[in-house]
PDB file of C-alpha atoms in Angstrom:
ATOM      1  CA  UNK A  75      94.569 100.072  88.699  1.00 74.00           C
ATOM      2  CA  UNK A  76      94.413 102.356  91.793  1.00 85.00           C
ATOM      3  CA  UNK A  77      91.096 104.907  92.500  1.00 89.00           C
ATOM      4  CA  UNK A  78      91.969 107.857  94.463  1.00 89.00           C
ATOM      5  CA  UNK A  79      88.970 108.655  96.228  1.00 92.00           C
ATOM      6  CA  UNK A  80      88.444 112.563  97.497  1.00 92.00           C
ATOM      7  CA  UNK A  81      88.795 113.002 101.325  1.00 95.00           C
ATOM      8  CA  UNK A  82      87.835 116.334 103.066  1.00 96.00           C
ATOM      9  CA  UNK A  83      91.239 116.755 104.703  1.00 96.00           C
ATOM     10  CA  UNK A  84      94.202 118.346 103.272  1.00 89.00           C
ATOM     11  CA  UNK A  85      96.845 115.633 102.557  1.00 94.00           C
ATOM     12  CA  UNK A  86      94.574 112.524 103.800  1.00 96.00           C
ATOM     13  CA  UNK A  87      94.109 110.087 100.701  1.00 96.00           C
ATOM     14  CA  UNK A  88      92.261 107.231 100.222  1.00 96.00           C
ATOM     15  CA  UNK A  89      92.780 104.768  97.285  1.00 94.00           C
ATOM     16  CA  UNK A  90      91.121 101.613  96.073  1.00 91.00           C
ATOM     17  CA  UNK A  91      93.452  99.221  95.036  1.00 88.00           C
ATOM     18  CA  UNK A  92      92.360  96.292  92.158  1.00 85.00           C
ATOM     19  CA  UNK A  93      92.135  92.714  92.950  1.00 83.00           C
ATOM     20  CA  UNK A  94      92.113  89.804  90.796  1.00 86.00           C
ATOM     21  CA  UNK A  95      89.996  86.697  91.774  1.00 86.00           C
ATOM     22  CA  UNK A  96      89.617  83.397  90.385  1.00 89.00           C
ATOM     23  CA  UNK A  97      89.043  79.953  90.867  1.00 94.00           C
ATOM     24  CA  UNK A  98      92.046  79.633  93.395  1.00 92.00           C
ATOM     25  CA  UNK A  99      91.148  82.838  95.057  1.00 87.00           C
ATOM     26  CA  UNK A 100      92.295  86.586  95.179  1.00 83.00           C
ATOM     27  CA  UNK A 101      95.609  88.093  94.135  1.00 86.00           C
ATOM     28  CA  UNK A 102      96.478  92.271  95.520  1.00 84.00           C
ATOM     29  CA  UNK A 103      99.114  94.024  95.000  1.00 83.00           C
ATOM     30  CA  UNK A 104      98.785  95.958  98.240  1.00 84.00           C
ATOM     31  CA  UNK A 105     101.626  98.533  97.923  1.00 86.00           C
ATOM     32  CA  UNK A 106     103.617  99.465  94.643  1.00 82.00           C
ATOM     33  CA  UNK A 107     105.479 102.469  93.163  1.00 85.00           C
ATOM     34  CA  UNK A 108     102.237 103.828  91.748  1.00 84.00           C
ATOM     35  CA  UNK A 109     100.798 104.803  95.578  1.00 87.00           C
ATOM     36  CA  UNK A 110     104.286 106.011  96.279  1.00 86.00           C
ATOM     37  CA  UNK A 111     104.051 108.380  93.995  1.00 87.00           C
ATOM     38  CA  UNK A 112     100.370 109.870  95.190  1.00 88.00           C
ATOM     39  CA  UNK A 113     101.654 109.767  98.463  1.00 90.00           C
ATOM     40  CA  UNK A 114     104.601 112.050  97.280  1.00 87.00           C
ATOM     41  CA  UNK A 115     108.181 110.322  96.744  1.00 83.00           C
ATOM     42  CA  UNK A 116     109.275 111.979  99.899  1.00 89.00           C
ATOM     43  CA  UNK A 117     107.303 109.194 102.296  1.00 93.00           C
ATOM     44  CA  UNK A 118     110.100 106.736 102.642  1.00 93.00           C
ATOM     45  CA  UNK A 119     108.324 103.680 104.595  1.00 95.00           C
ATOM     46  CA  UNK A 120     110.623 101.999 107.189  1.00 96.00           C
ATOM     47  CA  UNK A 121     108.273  99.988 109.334  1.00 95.00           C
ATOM     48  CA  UNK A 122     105.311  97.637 108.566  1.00 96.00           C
ATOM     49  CA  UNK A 123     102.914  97.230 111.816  1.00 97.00           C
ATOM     50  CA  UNK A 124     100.170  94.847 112.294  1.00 97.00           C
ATOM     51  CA  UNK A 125      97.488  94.340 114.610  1.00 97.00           C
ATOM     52  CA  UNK A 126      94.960  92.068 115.340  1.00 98.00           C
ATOM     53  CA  UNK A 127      91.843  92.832 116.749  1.00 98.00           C
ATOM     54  CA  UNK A 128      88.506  91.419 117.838  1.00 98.00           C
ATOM     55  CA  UNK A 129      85.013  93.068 117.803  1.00 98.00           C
ATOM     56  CA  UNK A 130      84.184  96.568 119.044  1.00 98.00           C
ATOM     57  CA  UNK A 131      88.270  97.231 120.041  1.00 98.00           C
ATOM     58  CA  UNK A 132      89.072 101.074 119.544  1.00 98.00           C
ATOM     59  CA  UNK A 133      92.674 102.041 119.192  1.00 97.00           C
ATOM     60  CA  UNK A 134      93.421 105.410 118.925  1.00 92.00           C
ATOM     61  CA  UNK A 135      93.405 108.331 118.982  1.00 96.00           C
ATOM     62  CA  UNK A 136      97.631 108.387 118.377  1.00 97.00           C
ATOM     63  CA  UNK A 137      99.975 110.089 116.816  1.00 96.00           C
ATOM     64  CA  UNK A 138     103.614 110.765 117.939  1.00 95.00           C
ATOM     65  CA  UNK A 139     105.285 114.161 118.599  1.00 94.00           C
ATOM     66  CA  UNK A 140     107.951 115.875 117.142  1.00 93.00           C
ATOM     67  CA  UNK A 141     110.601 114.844 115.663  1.00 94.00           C
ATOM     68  CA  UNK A 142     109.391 111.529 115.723  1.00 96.00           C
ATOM     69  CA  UNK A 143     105.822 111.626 113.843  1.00 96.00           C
ATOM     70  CA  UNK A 144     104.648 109.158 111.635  1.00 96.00           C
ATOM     71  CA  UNK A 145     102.658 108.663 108.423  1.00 97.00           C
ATOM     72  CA  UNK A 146     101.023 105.626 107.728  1.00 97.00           C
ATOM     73  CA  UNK A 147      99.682 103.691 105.409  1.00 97.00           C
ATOM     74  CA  UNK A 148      96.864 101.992 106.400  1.00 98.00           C
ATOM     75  CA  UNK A 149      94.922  98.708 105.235  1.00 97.00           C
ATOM     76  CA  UNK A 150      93.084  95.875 106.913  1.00 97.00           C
ATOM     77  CA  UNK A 151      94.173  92.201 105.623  1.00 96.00           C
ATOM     78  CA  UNK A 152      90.745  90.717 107.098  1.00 97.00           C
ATOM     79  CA  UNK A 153      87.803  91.751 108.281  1.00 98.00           C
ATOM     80  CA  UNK A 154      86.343  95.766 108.654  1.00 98.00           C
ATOM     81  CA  UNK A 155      87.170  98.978 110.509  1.00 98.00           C
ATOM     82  CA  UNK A 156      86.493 102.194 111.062  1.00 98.00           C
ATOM     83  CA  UNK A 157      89.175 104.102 110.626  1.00 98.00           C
ATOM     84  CA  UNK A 158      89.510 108.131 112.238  1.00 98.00           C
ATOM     85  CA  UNK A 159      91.768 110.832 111.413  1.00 98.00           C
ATOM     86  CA  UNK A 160      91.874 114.278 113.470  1.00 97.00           C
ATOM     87  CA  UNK A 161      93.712 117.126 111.910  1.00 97.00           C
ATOM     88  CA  UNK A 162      95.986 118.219 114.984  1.00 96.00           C
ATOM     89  CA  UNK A 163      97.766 120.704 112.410  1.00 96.00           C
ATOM     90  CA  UNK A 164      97.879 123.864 114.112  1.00 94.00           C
ATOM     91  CA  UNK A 165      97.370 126.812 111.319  1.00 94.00           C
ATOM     92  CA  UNK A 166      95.903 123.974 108.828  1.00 95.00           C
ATOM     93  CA  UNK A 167      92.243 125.154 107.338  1.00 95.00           C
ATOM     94  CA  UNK A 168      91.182 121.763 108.569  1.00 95.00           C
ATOM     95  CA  UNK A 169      92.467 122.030 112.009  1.00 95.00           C
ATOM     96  CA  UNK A 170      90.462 120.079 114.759  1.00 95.00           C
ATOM     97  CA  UNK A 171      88.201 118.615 111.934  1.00 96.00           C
ATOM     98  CA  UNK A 172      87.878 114.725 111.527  1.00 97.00           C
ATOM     99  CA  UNK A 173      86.428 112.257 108.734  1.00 98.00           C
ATOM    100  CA  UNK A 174      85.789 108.756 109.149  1.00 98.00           C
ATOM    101  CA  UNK A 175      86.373 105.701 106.718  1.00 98.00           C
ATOM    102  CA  UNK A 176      85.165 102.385 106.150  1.00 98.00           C
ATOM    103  CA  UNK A 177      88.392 100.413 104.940  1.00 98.00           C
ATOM    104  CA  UNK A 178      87.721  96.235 104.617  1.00 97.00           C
ATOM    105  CA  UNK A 179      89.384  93.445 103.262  1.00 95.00           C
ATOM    106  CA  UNK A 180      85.971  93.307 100.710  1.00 93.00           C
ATOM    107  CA  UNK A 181      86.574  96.693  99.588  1.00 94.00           C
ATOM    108  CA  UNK A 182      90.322  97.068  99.143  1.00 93.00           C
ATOM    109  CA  UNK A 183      90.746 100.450 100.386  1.00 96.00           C
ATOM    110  CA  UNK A 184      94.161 101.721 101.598  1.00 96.00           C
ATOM    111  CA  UNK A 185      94.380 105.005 103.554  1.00 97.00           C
ATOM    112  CA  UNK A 186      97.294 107.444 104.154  1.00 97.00           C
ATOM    113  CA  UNK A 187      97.626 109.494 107.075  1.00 98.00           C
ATOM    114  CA  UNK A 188      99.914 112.508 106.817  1.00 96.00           C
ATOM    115  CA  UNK A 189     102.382 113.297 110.003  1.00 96.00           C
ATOM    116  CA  UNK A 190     100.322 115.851 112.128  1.00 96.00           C
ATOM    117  CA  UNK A 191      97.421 113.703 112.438  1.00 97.00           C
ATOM    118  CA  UNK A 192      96.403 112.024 114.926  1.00 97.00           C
ATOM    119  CA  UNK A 193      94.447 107.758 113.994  1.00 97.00           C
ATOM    120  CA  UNK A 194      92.327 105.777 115.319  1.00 97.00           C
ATOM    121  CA  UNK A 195      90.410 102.552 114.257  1.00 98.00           C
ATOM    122  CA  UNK A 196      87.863 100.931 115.612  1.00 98.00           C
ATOM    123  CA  UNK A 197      86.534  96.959 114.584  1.00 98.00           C
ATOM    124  CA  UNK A 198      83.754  96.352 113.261  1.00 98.00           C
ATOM    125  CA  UNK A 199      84.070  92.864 112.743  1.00 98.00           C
ATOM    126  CA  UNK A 200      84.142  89.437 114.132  1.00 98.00           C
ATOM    127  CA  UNK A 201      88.236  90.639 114.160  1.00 97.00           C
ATOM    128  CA  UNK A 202      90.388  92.568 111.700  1.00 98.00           C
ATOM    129  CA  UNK A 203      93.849  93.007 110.825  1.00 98.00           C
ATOM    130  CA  UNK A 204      94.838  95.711 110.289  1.00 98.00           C
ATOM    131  CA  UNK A 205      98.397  96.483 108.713  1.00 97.00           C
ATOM    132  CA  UNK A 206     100.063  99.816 108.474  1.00 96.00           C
ATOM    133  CA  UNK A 207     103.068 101.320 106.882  1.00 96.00           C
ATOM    134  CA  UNK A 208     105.216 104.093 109.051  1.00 97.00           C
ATOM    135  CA  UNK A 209     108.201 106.244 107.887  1.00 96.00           C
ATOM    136  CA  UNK A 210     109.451 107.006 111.096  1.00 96.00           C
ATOM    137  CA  UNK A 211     110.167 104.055 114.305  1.00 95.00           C
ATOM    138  CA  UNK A 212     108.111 104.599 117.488  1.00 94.00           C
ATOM    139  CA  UNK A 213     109.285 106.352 120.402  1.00 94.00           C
ATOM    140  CA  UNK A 214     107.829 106.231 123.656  1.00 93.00           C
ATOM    141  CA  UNK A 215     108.545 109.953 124.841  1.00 94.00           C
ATOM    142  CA  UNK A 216     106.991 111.169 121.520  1.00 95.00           C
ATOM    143  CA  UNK A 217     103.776 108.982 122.040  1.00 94.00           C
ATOM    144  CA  UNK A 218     100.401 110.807 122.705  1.00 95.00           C
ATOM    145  CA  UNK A 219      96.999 110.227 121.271  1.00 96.00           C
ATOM    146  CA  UNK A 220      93.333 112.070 121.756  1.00 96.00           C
ATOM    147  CA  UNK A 221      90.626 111.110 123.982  1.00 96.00           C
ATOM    148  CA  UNK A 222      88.243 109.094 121.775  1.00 96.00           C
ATOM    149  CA  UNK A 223      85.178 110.320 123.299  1.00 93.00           C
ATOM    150  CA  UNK A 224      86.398 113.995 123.349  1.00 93.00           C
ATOM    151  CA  UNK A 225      82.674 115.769 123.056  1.00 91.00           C
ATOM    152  CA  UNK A 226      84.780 118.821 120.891  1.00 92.00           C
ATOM    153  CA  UNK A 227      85.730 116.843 118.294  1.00 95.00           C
ATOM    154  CA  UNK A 228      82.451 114.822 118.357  1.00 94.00           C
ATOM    155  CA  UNK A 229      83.306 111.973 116.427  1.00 96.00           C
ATOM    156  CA  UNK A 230      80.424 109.539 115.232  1.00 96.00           C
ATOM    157  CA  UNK A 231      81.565 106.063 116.206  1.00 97.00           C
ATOM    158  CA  UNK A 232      79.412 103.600 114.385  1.00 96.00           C
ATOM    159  CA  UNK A 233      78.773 101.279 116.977  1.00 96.00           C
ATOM    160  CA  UNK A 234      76.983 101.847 120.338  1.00 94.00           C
ATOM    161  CA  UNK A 235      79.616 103.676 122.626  1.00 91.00           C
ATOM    162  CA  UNK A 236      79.008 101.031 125.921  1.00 94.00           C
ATOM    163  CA  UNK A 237      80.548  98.412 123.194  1.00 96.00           C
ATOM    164  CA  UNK A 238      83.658  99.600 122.854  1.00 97.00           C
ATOM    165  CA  UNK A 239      87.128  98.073 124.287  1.00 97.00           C
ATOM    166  CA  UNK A 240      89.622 100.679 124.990  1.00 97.00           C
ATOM    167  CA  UNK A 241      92.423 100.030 127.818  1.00 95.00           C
ATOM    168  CA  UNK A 242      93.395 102.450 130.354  1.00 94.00           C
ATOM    169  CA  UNK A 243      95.827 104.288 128.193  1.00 94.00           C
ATOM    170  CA  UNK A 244      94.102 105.242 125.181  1.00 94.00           C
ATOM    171  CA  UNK A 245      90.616 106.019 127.473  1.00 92.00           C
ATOM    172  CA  UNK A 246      92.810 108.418 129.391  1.00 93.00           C
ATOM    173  CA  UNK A 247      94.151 110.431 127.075  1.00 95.00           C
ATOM    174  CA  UNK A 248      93.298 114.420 127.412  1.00 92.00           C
ATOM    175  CA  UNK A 249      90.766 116.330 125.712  1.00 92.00           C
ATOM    176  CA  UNK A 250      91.561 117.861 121.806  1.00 89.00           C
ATOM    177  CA  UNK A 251      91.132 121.464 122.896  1.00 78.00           C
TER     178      UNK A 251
END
């Protein structure tokens, strides 16, 4: 069974997948026909990404430009994040607004991030990893992100901000406005 659970973003959706546990352990079926289909039938996945991450590493905020942006499909294997997505839709009623999720490998969640967003996660773990779905490959000339600690966007990071691990690139990245 999958729980879609109401985001505050247009298009953003979060789902809950089931899990079956026993004596030997779990069983998930982490991506099926069924989330296809509240994605929309038109997200045709041609990439799985993962990445592995210790404590207190932010990556993010990305997204990649047109034509080459991305949707994902986001879930973490092990461990816990914070995920963040910033509208970056121009003319969308959420436009410049963000929302924040706690996705783990304890509470199944899976998250899908519409092209025109721009993602970020941050771990809140020992380490995660995290594993995401894209429907379009990565380009280099098309990749731009969001400064994390942009003080117009405001985002609540939930640990203390002289914790974080960034590198160069993503802590560099220009203002949202």
């Amino acid at each position: 069974m999958i729980k879609n659970i109401a985001t505050k973003l247009n298009d953003v959706k979060l789902f809950e997948i089931n899990f079956h546990k026993d004596n030997r352990g779990s069983f998930t079926e982490t991506f099926n026909k069924k989330i296809q289909s509240l994605i929309g039938d038109n997200i045709c996945f041609v990439q799985d990404n993962e990445s592995i991450s210790r404590y207190g590493v932010l990556r993010g905020l990305h997204f990649q430009k047109e034509p080459h942006q991305q949707s994902k499909l986001v879930r973490v294997s092990f461990g816990e994040i914070q995920d963040v997505v910033v509208d970056i839709r121009e003319g969308s009623q959420t436009y410049g607004k963000w929302e924040s999720f706690n996705i783990s490998s304890d509470n199944r969640r899976v998250l899908f991030v519409p092209k025109g967003f721009a993602h970020g996660f941050l771990v809140l773990s020992k380490f995660a990893i995290v594993n995401y779905k894209v429907d379009n490959y990565y380009n280099k000339e098309s990749e731009y992100g969001i400064n994390y600690n942009d003080n117009t966007l405001g985002i609540d990071w939930d640990i203390d901000k002289s914790k974080i691990i960034i590198n160069s690139k993503d802590l560099n990245y220009q203002k949202f406005r």
